[in-house]
């Protein structure tokens, strides 16, 4: 069975075979589970939108009530169920020249690029992240604002984006008196409409109507 | 002659001791980690280890199909195997819909609340510096998150080494054994490895075949205290051809393996025991053996997983 060949040739053949085995090796199948995130129900999407609405209601009035007369660069750090820092950029007119809080009649409120607000849920590490980039025309006479812009929302594997349309808020009143938020995520388009009460209406892309308590963020099918 | 055999024996013993030390340390670390998690998490975390263990054990069983009809052969040494892991096996994500999130959280508010559980993080071969998590969701909102365990060894390969010896040359038969003396691994228990099998060279009855052909069977068992209990079997058909000092070989094997993990979680819950037995069922093997003073052998086996093997064997 044996044929004599040059030992150097044999070594070269072995080396070539080794290289071939290593370089041309076939990929192994994956063995660890790689499950997709649990599918989001319309109630789940409504709950996420409700959570964002609650957060906006808590943070938004700061665009009006914030007061630090001597500076032009402002930030506000929240603590509690909503924590983190937002930056306020006051201007004269929409995207106009920079102004102090006292002079400005337009403001942009935003979070750092990698530093969203953290919404704490429950007492055991439940969280959601809220990236904000909203702006408002300020009415200094009646201390109100009409808010636009939007932001991002994420919690675990879920993420979504939202935009505000003519959201009317006042520093004195606790709840937006008008306007809406459009929330888009996991294939759902959700519209949250505000009416000045602590209950906002959540419509899930024609699939159903829900109601969110803006004090607690709890979503239910009855207002 | 006897002096040479003594050196070879010493080399073999050193290899075994090194193997035992590595196995002992790794088993202790592994047990320490998985005791912090429950069965579902442990199954996912250990999947690359459990599914690669059988293919590793069933590798390197032979390095030639040539077995003399009536000339005694003996070789012994070490076979080192490494099963290549898919890149995805560095991490895992396991999701479940459950009736009671309280089973996964210490928060009393979660008792009786239905929701979704997402377990994710590095596997045993994943990032050693990143912790995994068990996270609960109610209606798509994260309501709790518990940190779990980090990867144990960041690696793209699942490694193993076993001592092996073969005795053959009677009627075309060869017996092969793998054996590791019981090693006390402290809290983990004793590490034990044993395996045996036989091959038969068909050229003894079909001498006109252009290549050496053999069939064989090999069975192994491995345990680490009560933590790991594994078995593997392989039935193979192989062929080889020698060119001076080089032997090229290939084969096909039907194989099976089973591994049971058993432990008691540190949270005081009931003992956990689970078995993986749906691993690789067949493979093709190609390899080469260079016989210059010692036998240096490399091999690739490919089935569901790809395993590379290198062997260093002494003997005649």
Coordinates of C-alpha atoms in Angstrom, one line a residue:
Chain A
X1 CA 0.0 0.0 0.0
X2 CA 2.9 2.4 0.5
X3 CA 4.5 4.4 -2.2
X4 CA 7.8 6.2 -1.5
X5 CA 7.8 9.9 -1.9
X6 CA 10.1 12.7 -0.8
X7 CA 9.6 13.5 2.9
X8 CA 9.8 17.2 2.1
X9 CA 7.0 16.7 -0.4
X10 CA 5.1 14.8 2.3
X11 CA 5.5 17.7 4.7
X12 CA 4.4 20.2 2.1
X13 CA 1.3 18.1 1.4
X14 CA 0.5 17.9 5.1
X15 CA 1.0 21.7 5.5
X16 CA -1.3 22.3 2.5
X17 CA -3.9 20.0 3.9
X18 CA -3.7 21.7 7.3
X19 CA -4.1 25.1 5.6
X20 CA -7.0 23.9 3.6
X21 CA -8.7 22.5 6.6
X22 CA -8.3 25.7 8.6
X23 CA -9.0 28.1 5.8
X24 CA -11.8 26.2 4.1
X25 CA -13.5 25.0 7.2
X26 CA -17.2 24.9 7.2
X27 CA -19.1 27.1 9.6
X28 CA -20.7 25.5 12.6
X29 CA -24.4 25.9 13.2
X30 CA -25.6 28.2 16.0
X31 CA -26.6 26.3 19.1
X32 CA -27.6 29.0 21.6
X33 CA -31.2 30.3 21.4
X34 CA -31.6 33.6 19.5
X35 CA -35.3 34.3 20.1
X36 CA -36.8 37.5 18.7
X37 CA -38.2 39.9 21.2
X38 CA -41.8 39.1 22.3
X39 CA -44.3 40.4 19.8
X40 CA -45.8 43.7 20.9
X41 CA -49.6 43.7 21.2
X42 CA -51.7 46.8 20.4
X43 CA -52.2 47.1 24.2
X44 CA -48.5 47.0 24.6
X45 CA -47.9 49.7 22.0
X46 CA -50.7 51.8 23.6
X47 CA -48.9 51.3 27.0
X48 CA -45.6 52.5 25.6
X49 CA -47.3 55.5 24.0
X50 CA -49.0 56.3 27.3
X51 CA -45.8 56.1 29.2
X52 CA -44.3 58.7 26.8
X53 CA -47.3 60.9 27.1
X54 CA -47.0 60.8 30.9
X55 CA -43.3 61.7 30.7
X56 CA -44.0 64.6 28.3
X57 CA -46.6 66.0 30.7
X58 CA -44.1 65.9 33.6
X59 CA -41.1 67.3 31.8
X60 CA -42.7 69.7 29.2
X61 CA -43.9 72.5 31.6
X62 CA -40.2 73.1 32.4
X63 CA -39.9 74.9 29.1
X64 CA -42.2 77.6 30.6
X65 CA -41.4 77.4 34.3
X66 CA -37.7 77.1 34.0
X67 CA -36.1 80.3 35.4
X68 CA -32.4 81.2 35.5
X69 CA -32.1 84.8 34.4
X70 CA -28.4 85.3 34.1
X71 CA -27.3 82.6 31.8
X72 CA -27.8 81.6 28.2
X73 CA -26.9 77.9 28.5
X74 CA -29.4 76.1 30.7
X75 CA -29.9 72.5 31.9
X76 CA -32.3 70.9 34.2
X77 CA -31.7 67.7 36.0
X78 CA -34.7 65.6 37.0
X79 CA -34.7 63.1 39.8
X80 CA -37.3 60.6 40.8
X81 CA -39.4 58.4 38.5
X82 CA -38.1 60.4 35.6
X83 CA -34.4 61.2 35.9
X84 CA -31.7 62.7 33.8
X85 CA -30.8 66.0 32.3
X86 CA -32.4 68.1 29.6
X87 CA -30.9 71.1 28.0
X88 CA -32.8 74.3 27.2
X89 CA -31.8 76.6 24.4
X90 CA -33.8 79.8 24.5
X91 CA -34.0 82.0 21.3
X92 CA -35.7 85.0 20.0
X93 CA -38.0 83.5 17.4
X94 CA -37.9 80.0 16.1
X95 CA -34.2 79.1 15.7
X96 CA -33.4 82.8 16.1
X97 CA -30.6 84.4 17.9
X98 CA -29.6 82.9 21.3
X99 CA -31.3 84.6 24.3
X100 CA -31.6 84.4 28.0
X101 CA -34.6 82.7 29.6
X102 CA -36.0 86.1 30.4
X103 CA -35.8 87.4 26.8
X104 CA -36.4 84.3 24.7
X105 CA -39.7 83.5 23.2
X106 CA -38.8 80.2 21.7
X107 CA -37.0 77.2 23.3
X108 CA -35.6 73.9 22.3
X109 CA -35.5 71.2 25.0
X110 CA -33.3 68.2 24.3
X111 CA -31.4 65.4 25.9
X112 CA -27.8 64.5 25.2
X113 CA -27.2 62.2 22.3
X114 CA -26.3 59.2 24.4
X115 CA -27.9 60.4 27.6
X116 CA -31.7 60.0 27.5
X117 CA -34.1 60.5 30.3
X118 CA -34.7 57.4 32.3
X119 CA -38.2 56.5 33.3
X120 CA -38.2 54.2 36.3
X121 CA -41.0 51.7 36.3
X122 CA -41.8 49.8 39.5
X123 CA -39.2 49.1 42.2
X124 CA -37.1 46.3 40.6
X125 CA -35.1 47.9 37.8
X126 CA -37.8 48.4 35.2
X127 CA -36.8 51.3 33.0
X128 CA -37.5 53.0 29.7
X129 CA -35.4 55.6 27.9
X130 CA -36.7 58.8 26.5
X131 CA -34.7 60.9 24.0
X132 CA -36.1 64.3 23.6
X133 CA -35.7 67.0 21.0
X134 CA -38.8 69.2 21.3
X135 CA -39.3 72.9 20.8
X136 CA -41.9 75.4 21.8
X137 CA -43.1 78.9 21.0
X138 CA -43.5 80.6 24.4
X139 CA -46.2 83.0 25.3
X140 CA -44.9 85.1 28.1
X141 CA -48.2 86.8 28.7
X142 CA -50.2 83.8 29.8
X143 CA -47.2 81.4 30.5
X144 CA -48.2 78.9 27.9
X145 CA -46.4 77.1 25.1
X146 CA -47.2 75.3 21.9
X147 CA -44.9 72.3 21.6
X148 CA -43.6 70.5 18.5
X149 CA -40.6 68.3 17.7
X150 CA -40.3 64.7 19.0
X151 CA -38.0 62.1 20.3
X152 CA -37.3 58.4 20.8
X153 CA -38.5 55.8 23.2
X154 CA -36.9 52.5 24.1
X155 CA -37.4 49.8 26.7
X156 CA -35.4 46.6 26.5
X157 CA -35.6 45.4 22.9
X158 CA -38.4 47.7 21.9
X159 CA -37.9 51.1 20.3
X160 CA -40.2 53.8 18.9
X161 CA -40.2 57.4 17.7
X162 CA -42.7 60.1 18.5
X163 CA -43.7 63.5 17.2
X164 CA -45.7 66.2 18.9
X165 CA -48.1 68.4 17.0
X166 CA -49.3 71.7 18.5
X167 CA -49.2 70.3 22.0
X168 CA -50.6 73.1 24.1
X169 CA -49.2 73.3 27.7
X170 CA -49.2 75.8 30.5
X171 CA -46.9 76.0 33.4
X172 CA -49.9 76.4 35.8
X173 CA -52.1 73.7 34.4
X174 CA -51.0 70.2 34.8
X175 CA -52.2 68.7 31.6
X176 CA -52.0 69.7 27.9
X177 CA -55.1 71.4 26.8
X178 CA -54.8 70.3 23.2
X179 CA -52.7 68.9 20.5
X180 CA -51.5 65.4 19.9
X181 CA -48.6 63.0 19.9
X182 CA -48.0 60.5 17.1
X183 CA -46.1 57.4 18.3
X184 CA -44.6 54.9 15.8
X185 CA -43.1 51.6 16.8
X186 CA -43.3 47.8 16.2
X187 CA -45.5 48.4 13.2
X188 CA -48.1 50.4 15.0
X189 CA -49.0 54.1 14.5
X190 CA -50.6 55.5 17.6
X191 CA -52.2 58.9 18.2
X192 CA -52.5 60.3 21.6
X193 CA -54.8 63.3 21.9
X194 CA -55.0 65.6 24.9
X195 CA -58.0 67.6 26.2
X196 CA -56.8 69.3 29.4
X197 CA -57.8 66.5 31.7
X198 CA -55.5 63.9 33.2
X199 CA -56.9 61.3 30.7
X200 CA -55.6 61.3 27.2
X201 CA -57.1 59.2 24.4
X202 CA -54.8 56.6 22.7
X203 CA -55.9 55.4 19.3
X204 CA -53.9 52.5 17.9
X205 CA -53.9 52.7 14.1
X206 CA -57.6 51.9 13.8
X207 CA -57.4 48.8 16.0
X208 CA -58.8 50.2 19.1
X209 CA -59.1 53.1 21.5
X210 CA -57.4 53.2 24.9
X211 CA -57.1 55.8 27.6
X212 CA -54.0 56.8 29.5
X213 CA -53.9 58.3 33.0
X214 CA -51.3 61.0 32.6
X215 CA -50.5 60.9 36.4
X216 CA -49.7 57.2 36.5
X217 CA -49.1 56.2 32.8
X218 CA -51.6 53.4 33.3
X219 CA -53.5 52.5 30.1
X220 CA -56.9 51.1 30.2
X221 CA -59.9 50.6 27.9
X222 CA -62.1 52.8 29.9
X223 CA -61.5 56.5 30.3
Chain B
X1 CA 14.9 1.7 24.8
X2 CA 13.6 1.6 28.3
X3 CA 15.0 5.1 29.0
X4 CA 13.1 6.4 26.0
X5 CA 9.9 4.7 27.1
X6 CA 10.3 6.2 30.6
X7 CA 10.6 9.7 29.0
X8 CA 7.5 9.1 26.9
X9 CA 5.6 7.9 30.0
X10 CA 6.7 11.0 31.9
X11 CA 5.5 13.2 29.0
X12 CA 2.1 11.5 29.0
X13 CA 1.7 11.9 32.8
X14 CA 2.5 15.6 32.5
X15 CA -0.1 16.0 29.8
X16 CA -2.7 14.2 32.0
X17 CA -1.9 16.3 35.0
X18 CA -2.2 19.5 33.0
X19 CA -5.5 18.3 31.6
X20 CA -6.8 17.5 35.0
X21 CA -5.8 20.8 36.5
X22 CA -7.5 22.7 33.7
X23 CA -10.6 20.5 33.9
X24 CA -10.8 20.9 37.7
X25 CA -10.5 24.7 37.6
X26 CA -13.0 25.1 34.8
X27 CA -15.5 22.9 36.4
X28 CA -15.3 24.8 39.6
X29 CA -15.8 28.1 37.9
X30 CA -18.6 26.8 35.8
X31 CA -20.5 25.4 38.7
X32 CA -20.0 28.6 40.7
X33 CA -21.6 30.6 37.8
X34 CA -24.6 28.5 36.9
X35 CA -25.6 28.0 40.5
X36 CA -26.7 31.6 40.3
X37 CA -29.3 31.0 37.6
X38 CA -32.3 28.7 37.0
X39 CA -32.7 25.9 34.5
X40 CA -33.9 27.9 31.5
X41 CA -31.1 30.4 31.8
X42 CA -28.5 27.7 32.3
X43 CA -29.7 25.7 29.3
X44 CA -29.3 28.8 27.0
X45 CA -26.0 29.9 28.7
X46 CA -24.5 26.4 28.4
X47 CA -25.8 25.5 24.9
X48 CA -22.6 26.0 23.0
X49 CA -20.7 24.0 25.6
X50 CA -23.3 21.2 25.8
X51 CA -23.7 20.9 22.0
X52 CA -20.0 21.0 21.3
X53 CA -19.0 18.5 24.0
X54 CA -20.2 15.4 22.1
X55 CA -18.6 16.4 18.8
X56 CA -15.4 17.1 20.7
X57 CA -15.5 13.7 22.4
X58 CA -16.2 11.9 19.1
X59 CA -13.2 13.5 17.4
X60 CA -9.8 12.2 16.9
X61 CA -10.7 8.6 17.6
X62 CA -8.6 7.3 14.7
X63 CA -5.8 8.7 12.6
X64 CA -5.4 6.0 10.1
X65 CA -7.4 3.2 8.7
X66 CA -4.4 0.9 8.4
X67 CA -4.3 -1.9 10.9
X68 CA -1.9 -4.7 10.3
X69 CA -3.3 -8.2 10.1
X70 CA -0.6 -9.7 12.3
X71 CA 1.9 -7.1 13.5
X72 CA 1.5 -5.6 16.9
X73 CA 1.1 -1.8 17.0
X74 CA 0.9 0.5 20.1
X75 CA 0.5 4.2 20.4
X76 CA -0.4 6.6 23.1
X77 CA -0.6 10.3 23.6
X78 CA -3.0 13.2 23.7
X79 CA -5.7 14.4 21.3
X80 CA -6.7 18.0 21.5
X81 CA -10.0 19.1 20.0
X82 CA -11.7 22.4 19.4
X83 CA -15.1 22.8 18.0
X84 CA -15.6 26.0 16.2
X85 CA -18.5 28.1 17.5
X86 CA -20.8 30.1 15.3
X87 CA -20.3 33.8 16.0
X88 CA -23.9 34.0 17.3
X89 CA -23.0 31.5 20.0
X90 CA -21.2 34.3 22.0
X91 CA -24.6 35.5 23.2
X92 CA -28.1 34.3 23.5
X93 CA -31.6 35.6 23.9
X94 CA -34.4 33.4 25.2
X95 CA -37.9 34.7 25.5
X96 CA -41.0 33.3 27.2
X97 CA -44.6 34.3 28.0
X98 CA -45.3 33.5 31.6
X99 CA -48.3 33.6 33.8
X100 CA -46.4 34.8 36.9
X101 CA -43.6 37.2 36.6
X102 CA -43.1 36.7 40.4
X103 CA -41.3 33.5 39.6
X104 CA -38.5 35.6 38.1
X105 CA -38.4 38.6 40.4
X106 CA -38.2 39.4 44.1
X107 CA -40.5 42.3 43.7
X108 CA -43.8 41.4 45.5
X109 CA -45.7 43.6 43.0
X110 CA -44.8 41.0 40.3
X111 CA -46.6 38.2 42.1
X112 CA -49.3 36.7 39.8
X113 CA -48.7 39.3 37.1
X114 CA -48.6 37.7 33.6
X115 CA -46.0 39.0 31.1
X116 CA -43.0 38.3 29.0
X117 CA -39.5 37.2 30.1
X118 CA -36.4 38.0 28.1
X119 CA -33.2 36.2 29.2
X120 CA -30.2 37.5 27.4
X121 CA -26.5 37.9 27.8
X122 CA -23.2 36.2 27.0
X123 CA -23.0 32.4 26.8
X124 CA -20.4 30.4 28.7
X125 CA -18.0 31.3 25.7
X126 CA -19.1 35.0 25.6
X127 CA -17.9 38.2 27.0
X128 CA -16.3 37.8 30.4
X129 CA -16.9 41.4 31.4
X130 CA -20.6 41.7 30.4
X131 CA -23.3 40.4 32.7
X132 CA -26.5 38.9 31.3
X133 CA -30.0 39.8 32.5
X134 CA -33.4 38.4 33.2
X135 CA -35.9 41.1 32.3
X136 CA -39.7 41.2 32.7
X137 CA -42.1 43.0 30.5
X138 CA -45.8 43.8 30.9
X139 CA -47.4 45.1 27.8
X140 CA -44.1 45.9 26.2
X141 CA -42.7 47.9 29.1
X142 CA -39.8 46.7 31.1
X143 CA -41.0 46.3 34.7
X144 CA -37.9 44.6 36.2
X145 CA -34.4 43.6 35.3
X146 CA -32.1 41.3 37.2
X147 CA -28.4 41.1 36.4
X148 CA -27.2 37.5 36.0
X149 CA -23.8 36.1 35.0
X150 CA -21.0 36.9 32.7
X151 CA -19.3 34.6 30.2
X152 CA -16.8 32.2 31.6
X153 CA -14.2 32.0 28.8
X154 CA -14.4 34.3 25.8
X155 CA -13.6 32.0 23.0
X156 CA -14.6 31.2 19.4
X157 CA -13.8 27.5 20.1
X158 CA -14.9 25.0 22.6
X159 CA -11.7 23.1 23.6
X160 CA -11.0 19.7 25.0
X161 CA -8.1 17.4 25.4
X162 CA -8.1 13.7 26.1
X163 CA -5.4 11.1 26.6
X164 CA -5.7 8.2 24.2
X165 CA -4.0 4.8 23.6
X166 CA -4.4 2.1 21.0
X167 CA -3.3 -1.4 20.7
X168 CA -3.8 -3.3 17.4
X169 CA -2.5 -5.7 14.9
X170 CA -4.3 -8.9 15.5
X171 CA -6.6 -10.1 12.8
X172 CA -6.9 -6.5 11.6
X173 CA -8.4 -5.4 14.9
X174 CA -7.4 -2.4 17.0
X175 CA -8.6 -1.5 20.5
X176 CA -8.6 2.2 21.5
X177 CA -9.1 3.5 25.0
X178 CA -9.4 7.0 26.5
X179 CA -8.9 7.2 30.2
X180 CA -8.3 9.8 32.9
X181 CA -7.7 8.7 36.4
X182 CA -10.2 10.1 38.9
X183 CA -9.1 13.5 39.9
X184 CA -10.5 15.2 43.0
X185 CA -12.0 18.5 42.0
X186 CA -12.8 19.7 45.5
X187 CA -16.4 21.0 45.9
X188 CA -17.2 19.9 42.4
X189 CA -16.5 16.2 43.0
X190 CA -14.4 13.9 40.9
X191 CA -13.5 14.2 37.3
X192 CA -13.7 11.0 35.4
X193 CA -13.2 10.1 31.8
X194 CA -13.3 6.7 30.2
X195 CA -13.8 5.5 26.7
X196 CA -13.2 2.4 24.7
X197 CA -13.8 1.0 21.2
X198 CA -12.6 -1.1 18.5
X199 CA -11.8 -0.9 14.8
X200 CA -11.5 -3.6 12.2
X201 CA -9.5 -3.2 9.0
X202 CA -11.4 -4.7 6.0
X203 CA -8.3 -5.2 3.9
X204 CA -7.6 -8.4 5.8
X205 CA -10.5 -10.0 3.9
X206 CA -10.4 -7.7 0.8
X207 CA -6.7 -7.3 0.1
X208 CA -7.2 -5.8 -3.3
X209 CA -8.8 -2.6 -2.1
X210 CA -6.8 0.4 -3.3
X211 CA -6.9 2.1 0.1
X212 CA -7.1 0.9 3.7
X213 CA -10.7 0.6 4.9
X214 CA -11.9 0.1 8.4
X215 CA -15.1 0.2 10.4
X216 CA -15.3 0.9 14.1
X217 CA -17.2 1.8 17.2
X218 CA -16.3 4.0 20.2
X219 CA -18.1 4.8 23.4
X220 CA -17.1 7.3 26.0
X221 CA -18.3 8.7 29.3
X222 CA -17.2 11.8 31.2
X223 CA -18.3 13.2 34.5
X224 CA -17.5 16.0 36.9
X225 CA -18.9 15.1 40.2
X226 CA -22.7 15.5 40.1
X227 CA -22.4 18.6 37.9
X228 CA -21.7 17.1 34.5
X229 CA -22.5 13.6 33.2
X230 CA -21.9 13.0 29.5
X231 CA -21.8 10.1 27.1
X232 CA -20.8 9.9 23.5
X233 CA -20.8 7.1 20.9
X234 CA -19.5 7.0 17.4
X235 CA -19.8 4.4 14.6
X236 CA -17.5 5.1 11.8
X237 CA -16.3 4.0 8.3
X238 CA -12.9 5.3 7.4
X239 CA -10.3 5.0 4.6
X240 CA -6.7 6.0 4.4
X241 CA -3.7 5.9 2.2
X242 CA -0.1 6.2 3.2
X243 CA 2.6 8.0 1.3
X244 CA 5.9 7.4 3.0
X245 CA 5.7 9.3 6.3
X246 CA 2.3 10.8 5.5
X247 CA -1.1 9.2 5.8
X248 CA -4.2 10.9 4.5
X249 CA -7.5 9.7 5.8
X250 CA -11.2 10.4 5.7
X251 CA -14.3 8.9 7.1
X252 CA -18.0 9.1 7.8
X253 CA -19.5 8.6 11.3
X254 CA -22.9 8.3 12.8
X255 CA -22.7 9.6 16.3
X256 CA -24.7 10.6 19.3
X257 CA -24.0 12.3 22.6
X258 CA -25.9 13.2 25.7
X259 CA -25.0 15.6 28.5
X260 CA -26.8 16.1 31.8
X261 CA -26.1 19.1 34.0
X262 CA -27.3 18.9 37.6
X263 CA -26.9 21.5 40.3
X264 CA -28.6 23.2 43.2
X265 CA -29.2 27.0 42.7
X266 CA -27.8 29.3 45.4
X267 CA -31.2 31.0 45.8
X268 CA -32.4 27.9 47.7
X269 CA -34.8 26.7 45.0
X270 CA -35.2 23.1 44.0
X271 CA -32.3 21.3 42.4
X272 CA -32.0 21.6 38.6
X273 CA -31.2 18.8 36.2
X274 CA -31.5 18.9 32.5
X275 CA -30.2 16.9 29.5
X276 CA -29.2 17.7 26.0
X277 CA -29.3 14.8 23.7
X278 CA -30.3 16.2 20.3
X279 CA -26.8 17.2 19.2
X280 CA -24.8 16.3 16.1
X281 CA -25.8 12.9 14.5
X282 CA -23.2 12.5 11.8
X283 CA -20.0 13.9 10.4
X284 CA -17.5 13.6 7.7
X285 CA -13.8 13.6 8.7
X286 CA -10.6 14.4 6.7
X287 CA -7.2 14.4 8.2
X288 CA -3.5 13.7 7.9
X289 CA -1.0 12.0 10.1
X290 CA 2.7 12.7 9.8
X291 CA 4.8 9.8 11.2
X292 CA 8.3 11.2 12.0
X293 CA 9.6 9.9 15.3
X294 CA 6.1 10.6 16.8
X295 CA 2.8 10.7 15.1
X296 CA 1.5 14.2 14.5
X297 CA -2.1 14.3 13.4
X298 CA -4.5 17.0 12.3
X299 CA -8.1 16.5 11.4
X300 CA -11.3 18.3 10.6
X301 CA -14.7 16.8 11.3
X302 CA -17.8 18.5 9.9
X303 CA -21.4 17.8 10.8
X304 CA -23.7 20.3 12.4
X305 CA -20.6 21.7 14.0
X306 CA -17.0 21.8 12.7
X307 CA -14.3 20.3 15.0
X308 CA -10.6 20.5 14.5
X309 CA -8.4 18.0 16.2
X310 CA -4.6 17.7 16.7
X311 CA -2.9 14.7 18.1
X312 CA 0.5 13.8 19.3
X313 CA 1.1 10.1 19.7
X314 CA 4.1 8.0 20.5
X315 CA 4.6 4.3 19.9
X316 CA 5.3 1.9 17.2

